[in-house]
Amino acid sequence: MIWLSVREEDADPQVLCERLGAGIRHVLPTLDLALFEDARDAGRTPRALAAALAADLALSTTNLNVILDGGDALGVASGRWLGALVDDLPEGHRILVSARSALPLDGERRVAAATALMLDAHDLIFSAEETAACLQSAASTANPVDLDGRLEGWPLAVNVASTGRNVPESVRDVIQGVLEHLPLDVQTALPELAVLEVWTEQQALDLDLRLPTGWFRTVRQAGLPLTPIADAVRPHALLRAHLERLLQRDERRHAELHERAGERAEAQGEAWQALRHYQLARQPQAHQRLARELARRYQERWEPRLTIQALESLPASLMTAELSVMLGKALVDSGDVPTGSALLQQLHDQGVRHADVYYGLGALAARAGEDDTLLRLAEEGLRCSRDTREACRLLRLKATALFNLGRLEEAMDVAQSALQLARGGRDLIELGAVLDIVQVIHKSRREWVECEAALRAGLRIYDDAGMPSRSVMLQNNLADLLVRRGQYAEALALVSAALPVAEREQSVVQGLLLETSGEILGHQARSAEARLAFERALVVFERFEVGAFITRVWPALAQMTLECGDAPTLRALMAQWTLTGPPQPHAQQALLMCRGLLAFHDRHWSAAWSALSEVTDGNLRHRAALLAAGAACRAGTFDHAQAQEVHGVLRHAQPHQFWPDDAQLIGEVADACRRLGAPVDWSADLLGSCTARDPAQAKPAAPVLQISALGQVNVTVDAVPVRVPLSRSVEMLVWLALHRDGGTRGDIMNDLWDGSSEPRHVEYFKVAVRHLRAALASAPAVTFNPLPFDRGRYCLAPAFQVEIDALLPARVLTHPTDEDLQNLIDAYRGPFLPASDAPWVEIRRTELLDQTLAAALMLTHRLQREQPERAAALLEWSLALDPLQESTHLTLIELWENRREPAAARRCYTRYARMLAEEWGRLPDPALQERYQ
């Protein structure tokens, strides 16, 4: 190993070359550096010297590590020389360079070519998992969860914590020791930097901090815990905490600087930083105002943990009734049901008649399955609602209560009233939430097209608004709808995408997504995975004390536990559920179902029939009837009356209500009914989509490579996300998906590199291929070469089943149904490959936009008579994509005129006239102008 501390004279590559050669001679005295010395004596260029030195090192039998410390002193010329040496260096030898700032080594190109690795401060710090492991392995008494936020992975701080010492005090001594070596003027003024999260000379000037000229360079080189960020540094939390304590010695200056920093942060949109500064500056009015604004924002986005975080920063003296209501509701939504419900109930008892109090208490009643209470609270809240949003929320609760009470027509009328309010108030947030209630009612009526349209419309609203937390419920409901259709892969992809958001928020939707995931996995005969998903869902529902959801999971978990061959565990669980389960009727029905399942598994036919025939719950009845009939068949007691009863129940059943192993039993019961002369028309559909498993004959399905190229690019293999690192690799993947027969290197470079044959582009092509192949191979389902090169052509492996949204228009637009057109519209989440400006991409991008707009216009013409509001929404969506469509403007004006909505028609006319004037410099048709004079 050679260690060189870089000096100023090393900015000359000739000097650096000589020093490195001398170091090699010292550590490898037997290595002959003949080529290097000949080139040096001949006065060859530094580049030639690098090549000669590398050639000599190729003959070394010892691997050499060259460490250059303080690489900041390297100039551009010596950086290029060192880079050339890296390129020529033989296998086994390494050069390691440390520096506090970026190096002139063309690192990105060498990283892409896999000849270099760049580590910054983020790579060197301990991760949260590594910090916890270090503390646990050292048997530290410190709590890793409590410490991790302050340690920030700083190795020194983690080491101190692992010894059990007081971290702030121990690190404070180290930091203070460094500070004392700074020049006195810097040392005196440095505590004022406590008000800055990131340090730059300009930010210090903006806040009028009393720092001397040149302080930034001095501080960067002092050895303090700082993370470089371009031309700035971010101080470690422990360093800022120490400086904050020093700044507090001057109370007036402390308050002045934090107030100034708060105002500046707020002006720059850094609300959380501003909130902290106002809190430290003891500015109660600004603190309360900003906390209220943040809480309202996150309440709208349905991000309860951030709502709580904003409000909990306020002292009790600043908590108004309005803020307390927001806090109570957020606590309930985040899972702290006892605290949140107690706060809301306390406010209600104190006479606070705020719509959100009723909304929060109503949400609790809904979770407990108390529908009569929910209806009463919604109606009381509506009487004191003050604006459109409050009314919409309470109408949603009322519609939910009416739906649960079986009053479907009334529920739909109330939901339509809420829709009208949301549309009239242009409240997209509430519009998305009401659409969710509407889809539930459509689902109960088996109006699948309308149900899916409502769900996808709601998802579009929240996606456009950038509200992923509000999207998760709709994603779960859409996945549930896809399960009913047997589209398990797409359903699982939806759930997998939504789960991380729900887990981050720790909301009750996390449990719903896990439950849906369990259903999908169960239908895919992945019993062990399904069981785990149901167990996790149950934990979430128990934390939220949602009795109706808890008991809904029991039968599914019981089924998967039995399929895993673990009947003893199920018996123990049932004993626990019997003792601790809620007393409501739905809980008793779930227990009856579980007893029947266990008795059926144990072949106790009489006990199974006795339990299962008592199950009347709508969600369980169909499968319970099948199992009860099967138990009677095997007990020899199945008769004509029972066969007629089975027909009456199962003719209303849907395939998703049964599991794969039920196929044999469906056939057995159908045969028994046929012998007894009872109708068996129910059996065909159930048997067609519920096929018995036969692992010996099962043929593994081709892995599904799914690519979303419209809008943000997403890639999955069998619903598992795949990260493709380079933009060129992404573009190549899409190109290959659109050209399934593949292409030569020339074909691909002709499109992706505009036909270039420059060596650097050819090398980048090879790098892009390697990265794409490695990314696809990382998916668990890929056990083959995903990107073979055969007979001079690159292509995606034939083993893939490739699905890409960019091919949907070509398949759909020939003879499309309404559902096909809606699916095509929903698939358009944005421009094709938005990050690329390649000519082939721009051509395809225009084609796809035109095809999507054509689909929207086609569907509009079909809907405008029966569903005018949906047609209007499609026209508005089309104009958002392309506001210059004159025919679309005119169609929308005509639609509102036919609906006798003059205000809406006038708004559309005004927008159309403005577009013509600004874009084309002309006026609308005279006849149209006359109508709107």
PDB file of N, CA, C and O in Angstrom, residues 556-610:
ATOM      1  N   ALA A 556     -60.922 -15.952   6.601  1.00  0.00           N
ATOM      2  CA  ALA A 556     -59.874 -16.085   5.587  1.00  0.00           C
ATOM      3  C   ALA A 556     -58.579 -16.582   6.218  1.00  0.00           C
ATOM      4  O   ALA A 556     -57.885 -17.445   5.664  1.00  0.00           O
ATOM      5  N   LEU A 557     -58.238 -16.047   7.395  1.00  0.00           N
ATOM      6  CA  LEU A 557     -57.035 -16.500   8.086  1.00  0.00           C
ATOM      7  C   LEU A 557     -57.178 -17.962   8.494  1.00  0.00           C
ATOM      8  O   LEU A 557     -56.220 -18.745   8.387  1.00  0.00           O
ATOM      9  N   ALA A 558     -58.370 -18.354   8.946  1.00  0.00           N
ATOM     10  CA  ALA A 558     -58.612 -19.756   9.315  1.00  0.00           C
ATOM     11  C   ALA A 558     -58.400 -20.667   8.112  1.00  0.00           C
ATOM     12  O   ALA A 558     -57.765 -21.724   8.209  1.00  0.00           O
ATOM     13  N   GLN A 559     -58.919 -20.252   6.939  1.00  0.00           N
ATOM     14  CA  GLN A 559     -58.788 -21.070   5.732  1.00  0.00           C
ATOM     15  C   GLN A 559     -57.316 -21.254   5.361  1.00  0.00           C
ATOM     16  O   GLN A 559     -56.871 -22.374   5.077  1.00  0.00           O
ATOM     17  N   MET A 560     -56.543 -20.170   5.362  1.00  0.00           N
ATOM     18  CA  MET A 560     -55.128 -20.277   4.974  1.00  0.00           C
ATOM     19  C   MET A 560     -54.325 -21.067   6.009  1.00  0.00           C
ATOM     20  O   MET A 560     -53.402 -21.801   5.656  1.00  0.00           O
ATOM     21  N   THR A 561     -54.680 -20.941   7.280  1.00  0.00           N
ATOM     22  CA  THR A 561     -53.990 -21.710   8.325  1.00  0.00           C
ATOM     23  C   THR A 561     -54.213 -23.200   8.117  1.00  0.00           C
ATOM     24  O   THR A 561     -53.278 -24.020   8.254  1.00  0.00           O
ATOM     25  N   LEU A 562     -55.433 -23.580   7.765  1.00  0.00           N
ATOM     26  CA  LEU A 562     -55.725 -25.000   7.495  1.00  0.00           C
ATOM     27  C   LEU A 562     -55.002 -25.466   6.231  1.00  0.00           C
ATOM     28  O   LEU A 562     -54.484 -26.581   6.187  1.00  0.00           O
ATOM     29  N   GLU A 563     -54.970 -24.611   5.197  1.00  0.00           N
ATOM     30  CA  GLU A 563     -54.278 -24.999   3.967  1.00  0.00           C
ATOM     31  C   GLU A 563     -52.787 -25.183   4.202  1.00  0.00           C
ATOM     32  O   GLU A 563     -52.125 -25.939   3.492  1.00  0.00           O
ATOM     33  N   CYS A 564     -52.242 -24.494   5.209  1.00  0.00           N
ATOM     34  CA  CYS A 564     -50.826 -24.655   5.558  1.00  0.00           C
ATOM     35  C   CYS A 564     -50.610 -25.872   6.459  1.00  0.00           C
ATOM     36  O   CYS A 564     -49.483 -26.109   6.910  1.00  0.00           O
ATOM     37  N   GLY A 565     -51.685 -26.623   6.767  1.00  0.00           N
ATOM     38  CA  GLY A 565     -51.570 -27.827   7.588  1.00  0.00           C
ATOM     39  C   GLY A 565     -51.324 -27.539   9.051  1.00  0.00           C
ATOM     40  O   GLY A 565     -50.665 -28.328   9.738  1.00  0.00           O
ATOM     41  N   ASP A 566     -51.847 -26.414   9.550  1.00  0.00           N
ATOM     42  CA  ASP A 566     -51.568 -26.001  10.927  1.00  0.00           C
ATOM     43  C   ASP A 566     -52.868 -25.882  11.725  1.00  0.00           C
ATOM     44  O   ASP A 566     -53.173 -24.835  12.299  1.00  0.00           O
ATOM     45  N   ALA A 567     -53.630 -26.966  11.772  1.00  0.00           N
ATOM     46  CA  ALA A 567     -54.901 -26.955  12.513  1.00  0.00           C
ATOM     47  C   ALA A 567     -54.715 -26.657  14.000  1.00  0.00           C
ATOM     48  O   ALA A 567     -55.565 -25.960  14.585  1.00  0.00           O
ATOM     49  N   PRO A 568     -53.640 -27.150  14.681  1.00  0.00           N
ATOM     50  CA  PRO A 568     -53.484 -26.822  16.112  1.00  0.00           C
ATOM     51  C   PRO A 568     -53.439 -25.317  16.376  1.00  0.00           C
ATOM     52  O   PRO A 568     -54.023 -24.837  17.354  1.00  0.00           O
ATOM     53  N   THR A 569     -52.746 -24.567  15.520  1.00  0.00           N
ATOM     54  CA  THR A 569     -52.693 -23.112  15.706  1.00  0.00           C
ATOM     55  C   THR A 569     -54.072 -22.488  15.553  1.00  0.00           C
ATOM     56  O   THR A 569     -54.446 -21.589  16.303  1.00  0.00           O
ATOM     57  N   LEU A 570     -54.856 -22.998  14.592  1.00  0.00           N
ATOM     58  CA  LEU A 570     -56.197 -22.459  14.406  1.00  0.00           C
ATOM     59  C   LEU A 570     -57.059 -22.717  15.640  1.00  0.00           C
ATOM     60  O   LEU A 570     -57.831 -21.851  16.053  1.00  0.00           O
ATOM     61  N   ARG A 571     -56.932 -23.895  16.246  1.00  0.00           N
ATOM     62  CA  ARG A 571     -57.723 -24.185  17.456  1.00  0.00           C
ATOM     63  C   ARG A 571     -57.371 -23.184  18.561  1.00  0.00           C
ATOM     64  O   ARG A 571     -58.253 -22.685  19.270  1.00  0.00           O
ATOM     65  N   ALA A 572     -56.064 -22.896  18.706  1.00  0.00           N
ATOM     66  CA  ALA A 572     -55.645 -21.941  19.741  1.00  0.00           C
ATOM     67  C   ALA A 572     -56.182 -20.542  19.430  1.00  0.00           C
ATOM     68  O   ALA A 572     -56.642 -19.820  20.325  1.00  0.00           O
ATOM     69  N   LEU A 573     -56.135 -20.158  18.154  1.00  0.00           N
ATOM     70  CA  LEU A 573     -56.640 -18.843  17.761  1.00  0.00           C
ATOM     71  C   LEU A 573     -58.139 -18.731  18.037  1.00  0.00           C
ATOM     72  O   LEU A 573     -58.623 -17.719  18.541  1.00  0.00           O
ATOM     73  N   MET A 574     -58.876 -19.790  17.717  1.00  0.00           N
ATOM     74  CA  MET A 574     -60.324 -19.744  17.930  1.00  0.00           C
ATOM     75  C   MET A 574     -60.686 -19.641  19.401  1.00  0.00           C
ATOM     76  O   MET A 574     -61.647 -18.958  19.773  1.00  0.00           O
ATOM     77  N   ALA A 575     -59.915 -20.299  20.246  1.00  0.00           N
ATOM     78  CA  ALA A 575     -60.154 -20.169  21.688  1.00  0.00           C
ATOM     79  C   ALA A 575     -59.941 -18.734  22.137  1.00  0.00           C
ATOM     80  O   ALA A 575     -60.703 -18.188  22.941  1.00  0.00           O
ATOM     81  N   GLN A 576     -58.916 -18.108  21.574  1.00  0.00           N
ATOM     82  CA  GLN A 576     -58.628 -16.706  21.903  1.00  0.00           C
ATOM     83  C   GLN A 576     -59.727 -15.791  21.367  1.00  0.00           C
ATOM     84  O   GLN A 576     -60.220 -14.901  22.065  1.00  0.00           O
ATOM     85  N   TRP A 577     -60.140 -16.010  20.109  1.00  0.00           N
ATOM     86  CA  TRP A 577     -61.177 -15.172  19.508  1.00  0.00           C
ATOM     87  C   TRP A 577     -62.492 -15.284  20.264  1.00  0.00           C
ATOM     88  O   TRP A 577     -63.211 -14.302  20.439  1.00  0.00           O
ATOM     89  N   THR A 578     -62.815 -16.494  20.731  1.00  0.00           N
ATOM     90  CA  THR A 578     -64.068 -16.695  21.464  1.00  0.00           C
ATOM     91  C   THR A 578     -64.084 -15.886  22.752  1.00  0.00           C
ATOM     92  O   THR A 578     -65.122 -15.344  23.151  1.00  0.00           O
ATOM     93  N   LEU A 579     -62.910 -15.796  23.395  1.00  0.00           N
ATOM     94  CA  LEU A 579     -62.832 -15.081  24.674  1.00  0.00           C
ATOM     95  C   LEU A 579     -62.751 -13.569  24.506  1.00  0.00           C
ATOM     96  O   LEU A 579     -63.312 -12.811  25.294  1.00  0.00           O
ATOM     97  N   THR A 580     -62.029 -13.123  23.490  1.00  0.00           N
ATOM     98  CA  THR A 580     -61.721 -11.681  23.390  1.00  0.00           C
ATOM     99  C   THR A 580     -62.419 -10.981  22.245  1.00  0.00           C
ATOM    100  O   THR A 580     -62.330  -9.759  22.139  1.00  0.00           O
ATOM    101  N   GLY A 581     -63.089 -11.720  21.360  1.00  0.00           N
ATOM    102  CA  GLY A 581     -63.701 -11.099  20.190  1.00  0.00           C
ATOM    103  C   GLY A 581     -64.872 -10.216  20.560  1.00  0.00           C
ATOM    104  O   GLY A 581     -65.493 -10.385  21.611  1.00  0.00           O
ATOM    105  N   PRO A 582     -65.209  -9.247  19.704  1.00  0.00           N
ATOM    106  CA  PRO A 582     -66.338  -8.348  19.984  1.00  0.00           C
ATOM    107  C   PRO A 582     -67.656  -9.118  19.993  1.00  0.00           C
ATOM    108  O   PRO A 582     -67.792 -10.142  19.324  1.00  0.00           O
ATOM    109  N   PRO A 583     -68.652  -8.640  20.743  1.00  0.00           N
ATOM    110  CA  PRO A 583     -69.909  -9.375  20.889  1.00  0.00           C
ATOM    111  C   PRO A 583     -70.902  -9.137  19.758  1.00  0.00           C
ATOM    112  O   PRO A 583     -71.978  -9.725  19.765  1.00  0.00           O
ATOM    113  N   GLN A 584     -70.589  -8.283  18.788  1.00  0.00           N
ATOM    114  CA  GLN A 584     -71.554  -7.943  17.753  1.00  0.00           C
ATOM    115  C   GLN A 584     -71.923  -9.174  16.911  1.00  0.00           C
ATOM    116  O   GLN A 584     -71.153 -10.139  16.826  1.00  0.00           O
ATOM    117  N   PRO A 585     -73.082  -9.120  16.242  1.00  0.00           N
ATOM    118  CA  PRO A 585     -73.531 -10.256  15.422  1.00  0.00           C
ATOM    119  C   PRO A 585     -72.516 -10.683  14.366  1.00  0.00           C
ATOM    120  O   PRO A 585     -72.354 -11.873  14.111  1.00  0.00           O
ATOM    121  N   HIS A 586     -71.820  -9.695  13.756  1.00  0.00           N
ATOM    122  CA  HIS A 586     -70.861 -10.082  12.709  1.00  0.00           C
ATOM    123  C   HIS A 586     -69.727 -10.924  13.287  1.00  0.00           C
ATOM    124  O   HIS A 586     -69.183 -11.805  12.614  1.00  0.00           O
ATOM    125  N   ALA A 587     -69.370 -10.684  14.552  1.00  0.00           N
ATOM    126  CA  ALA A 587     -68.318 -11.489  15.181  1.00  0.00           C
ATOM    127  C   ALA A 587     -68.806 -12.917  15.410  1.00  0.00           C
ATOM    128  O   ALA A 587     -68.071 -13.887  15.191  1.00  0.00           O
ATOM    129  N   GLN A 588     -70.050 -13.060  15.848  1.00  0.00           N
ATOM    130  CA  GLN A 588     -70.600 -14.395  16.073  1.00  0.00           C
ATOM    131  C   GLN A 588     -70.696 -15.168  14.761  1.00  0.00           C
ATOM    132  O   GLN A 588     -70.441 -16.380  14.723  1.00  0.00           O
ATOM    133  N   GLN A 589     -71.058 -14.472  13.675  1.00  0.00           N
ATOM    134  CA  GLN A 589     -71.118 -15.125  12.369  1.00  0.00           C
ATOM    135  C   GLN A 589     -69.728 -15.603  11.926  1.00  0.00           C
ATOM    136  O   GLN A 589     -69.577 -16.703  11.395  1.00  0.00           O
ATOM    137  N   ALA A 590     -68.717 -14.769  12.143  1.00  0.00           N
ATOM    138  CA  ALA A 590     -67.353 -15.153  11.768  1.00  0.00           C
ATOM    139  C   ALA A 590     -66.890 -16.372  12.565  1.00  0.00           C
ATOM    140  O   ALA A 590     -66.246 -17.279  12.022  1.00  0.00           O
ATOM    141  N   LEU A 591     -67.222 -16.401  13.870  1.00  0.00           N
ATOM    142  CA  LEU A 591     -66.846 -17.555  14.695  1.00  0.00           C
ATOM    143  C   LEU A 591     -67.545 -18.828  14.227  1.00  0.00           C
ATOM    144  O   LEU A 591     -66.952 -19.907  14.198  1.00  0.00           O
ATOM    145  N   LEU A 592     -68.832 -18.725  13.870  1.00  0.00           N
ATOM    146  CA  LEU A 592     -69.549 -19.888  13.337  1.00  0.00           C
ATOM    147  C   LEU A 592     -68.862 -20.412  12.076  1.00  0.00           C
ATOM    148  O   LEU A 592     -68.701 -21.626  11.904  1.00  0.00           O
ATOM    149  N   MET A 593     -68.447 -19.507  11.198  1.00  0.00           N
ATOM    150  CA  MET A 593     -67.769 -19.906   9.965  1.00  0.00           C
ATOM    151  C   MET A 593     -66.463 -20.626  10.280  1.00  0.00           C
ATOM    152  O   MET A 593     -66.144 -21.667   9.692  1.00  0.00           O
ATOM    153  N   CYS A 594     -65.705 -20.085  11.222  1.00  0.00           N
ATOM    154  CA  CYS A 594     -64.419 -20.703  11.579  1.00  0.00           C
ATOM    155  C   CYS A 594     -64.636 -22.078  12.215  1.00  0.00           C
ATOM    156  O   CYS A 594     -63.888 -23.029  11.940  1.00  0.00           O
ATOM    157  N   ARG A 595     -65.646 -22.209  13.076  1.00  0.00           N
ATOM    158  CA  ARG A 595     -65.940 -23.526  13.678  1.00  0.00           C
ATOM    159  C   ARG A 595     -66.314 -24.533  12.590  1.00  0.00           C
ATOM    160  O   ARG A 595     -65.892 -25.688  12.619  1.00  0.00           O
ATOM    161  N   GLY A 596     -67.119 -24.052  11.635  1.00  0.00           N
ATOM    162  CA  GLY A 596     -67.498 -24.938  10.542  1.00  0.00           C
ATOM    163  C   GLY A 596     -66.301 -25.370   9.713  1.00  0.00           C
ATOM    164  O   GLY A 596     -66.192 -26.539   9.319  1.00  0.00           O
ATOM    165  N   LEU A 597     -65.380 -24.427   9.425  1.00  0.00           N
ATOM    166  CA  LEU A 597     -64.179 -24.768   8.654  1.00  0.00           C
ATOM    167  C   LEU A 597     -63.341 -25.811   9.373  1.00  0.00           C
ATOM    168  O   LEU A 597     -62.850 -26.781   8.761  1.00  0.00           O
ATOM    169  N   LEU A 598     -63.151 -25.614  10.682  1.00  0.00           N
ATOM    170  CA  LEU A 598     -62.331 -26.557  11.439  1.00  0.00           C
ATOM    171  C   LEU A 598     -62.997 -27.928  11.508  1.00  0.00           C
ATOM    172  O   LEU A 598     -62.333 -28.967  11.344  1.00  0.00           O
ATOM    173  N   ALA A 599     -64.313 -27.951  11.741  1.00  0.00           N
ATOM    174  CA  ALA A 599     -65.023 -29.234  11.799  1.00  0.00           C
ATOM    175  C   ALA A 599     -64.968 -29.940  10.450  1.00  0.00           C
ATOM    176  O   ALA A 599     -64.793 -31.172  10.384  1.00  0.00           O
ATOM    177  N   PHE A 600     -65.108 -29.182   9.357  1.00  0.00           N
ATOM    178  CA  PHE A 600     -65.026 -29.773   8.016  1.00  0.00           C
ATOM    179  C   PHE A 600     -63.643 -30.375   7.796  1.00  0.00           C
ATOM    180  O   PHE A 600     -63.506 -31.486   7.272  1.00  0.00           O
ATOM    181  N   HIS A 601     -62.613 -29.641   8.223  1.00  0.00           N
ATOM    182  CA  HIS A 601     -61.236 -30.139   8.080  1.00  0.00           C
ATOM    183  C   HIS A 601     -61.037 -31.423   8.880  1.00  0.00           C
ATOM    184  O   HIS A 601     -60.348 -32.358   8.432  1.00  0.00           O
ATOM    185  N   ASP A 602     -61.655 -31.493  10.079  1.00  0.00           N
ATOM    186  CA  ASP A 602     -61.513 -32.676  10.934  1.00  0.00           C
ATOM    187  C   ASP A 602     -62.462 -33.804  10.543  1.00  0.00           C
ATOM    188  O   ASP A 602     -62.526 -34.827  11.238  1.00  0.00           O
ATOM    189  N   ARG A 603     -63.239 -33.581   9.458  1.00  0.00           N
ATOM    190  CA  ARG A 603     -64.184 -34.582   8.948  1.00  0.00           C
ATOM    191  C   ARG A 603     -65.320 -34.872   9.933  1.00  0.00           C
ATOM    192  O   ARG A 603     -65.891 -35.957   9.938  1.00  0.00           O
ATOM    193  N   HIS A 604     -65.620 -33.904  10.775  1.00  0.00           N
ATOM    194  CA  HIS A 604     -66.771 -34.007  11.678  1.00  0.00           C
ATOM    195  C   HIS A 604     -67.961 -33.399  10.932  1.00  0.00           C
ATOM    196  O   HIS A 604     -68.330 -32.231  11.138  1.00  0.00           O
ATOM    197  N   TRP A 605     -68.579 -34.189  10.052  1.00  0.00           N
ATOM    198  CA  TRP A 605     -69.554 -33.669   9.099  1.00  0.00           C
ATOM    199  C   TRP A 605     -70.782 -33.059   9.776  1.00  0.00           C
ATOM    200  O   TRP A 605     -71.281 -32.021   9.366  1.00  0.00           O
ATOM    201  N   SER A 606     -71.257 -33.728  10.799  1.00  0.00           N
ATOM    202  CA  SER A 606     -72.461 -33.227  11.473  1.00  0.00           C
ATOM    203  C   SER A 606     -72.203 -31.880  12.136  1.00  0.00           C
ATOM    204  O   SER A 606     -73.011 -30.938  12.019  1.00  0.00           O
ATOM    205  N   ALA A 607     -71.057 -31.754  12.832  1.00  0.00           N
ATOM    206  CA  ALA A 607     -70.714 -30.491  13.493  1.00  0.00           C
ATOM    207  C   ALA A 607     -70.477 -29.394  12.466  1.00  0.00           C
ATOM    208  O   ALA A 607     -70.858 -28.229  12.671  1.00  0.00           O
ATOM    209  N   ALA A 608     -69.855 -29.762  11.345  1.00  0.00           N
ATOM    210  CA  ALA A 608     -69.606 -28.776  10.287  1.00  0.00           C
ATOM    211  C   ALA A 608     -70.924 -28.256   9.730  1.00  0.00           C
ATOM    212  O   ALA A 608     -71.120 -27.042   9.575  1.00  0.00           O
ATOM    213  N   TRP A 609     -71.849 -29.193   9.431  1.00  0.00           N
ATOM    214  CA  TRP A 609     -73.140 -28.764   8.879  1.00  0.00           C
ATOM    215  C   TRP A 609     -73.886 -27.890   9.881  1.00  0.00           C
ATOM    216  O   TRP A 609     -74.478 -26.868   9.514  1.00  0.00           O
ATOM    217  N   SER A 610     -73.839 -28.255  11.144  1.00  0.00           N
ATOM    218  CA  SER A 610     -74.562 -27.511  12.175  1.00  0.00           C
ATOM    219  C   SER A 610     -74.074 -26.066  12.259  1.00  0.00           C
ATOM    220  O   SER A 610     -74.876 -25.137  12.349  1.00  0.00           O
TER     221      SER A 610
END
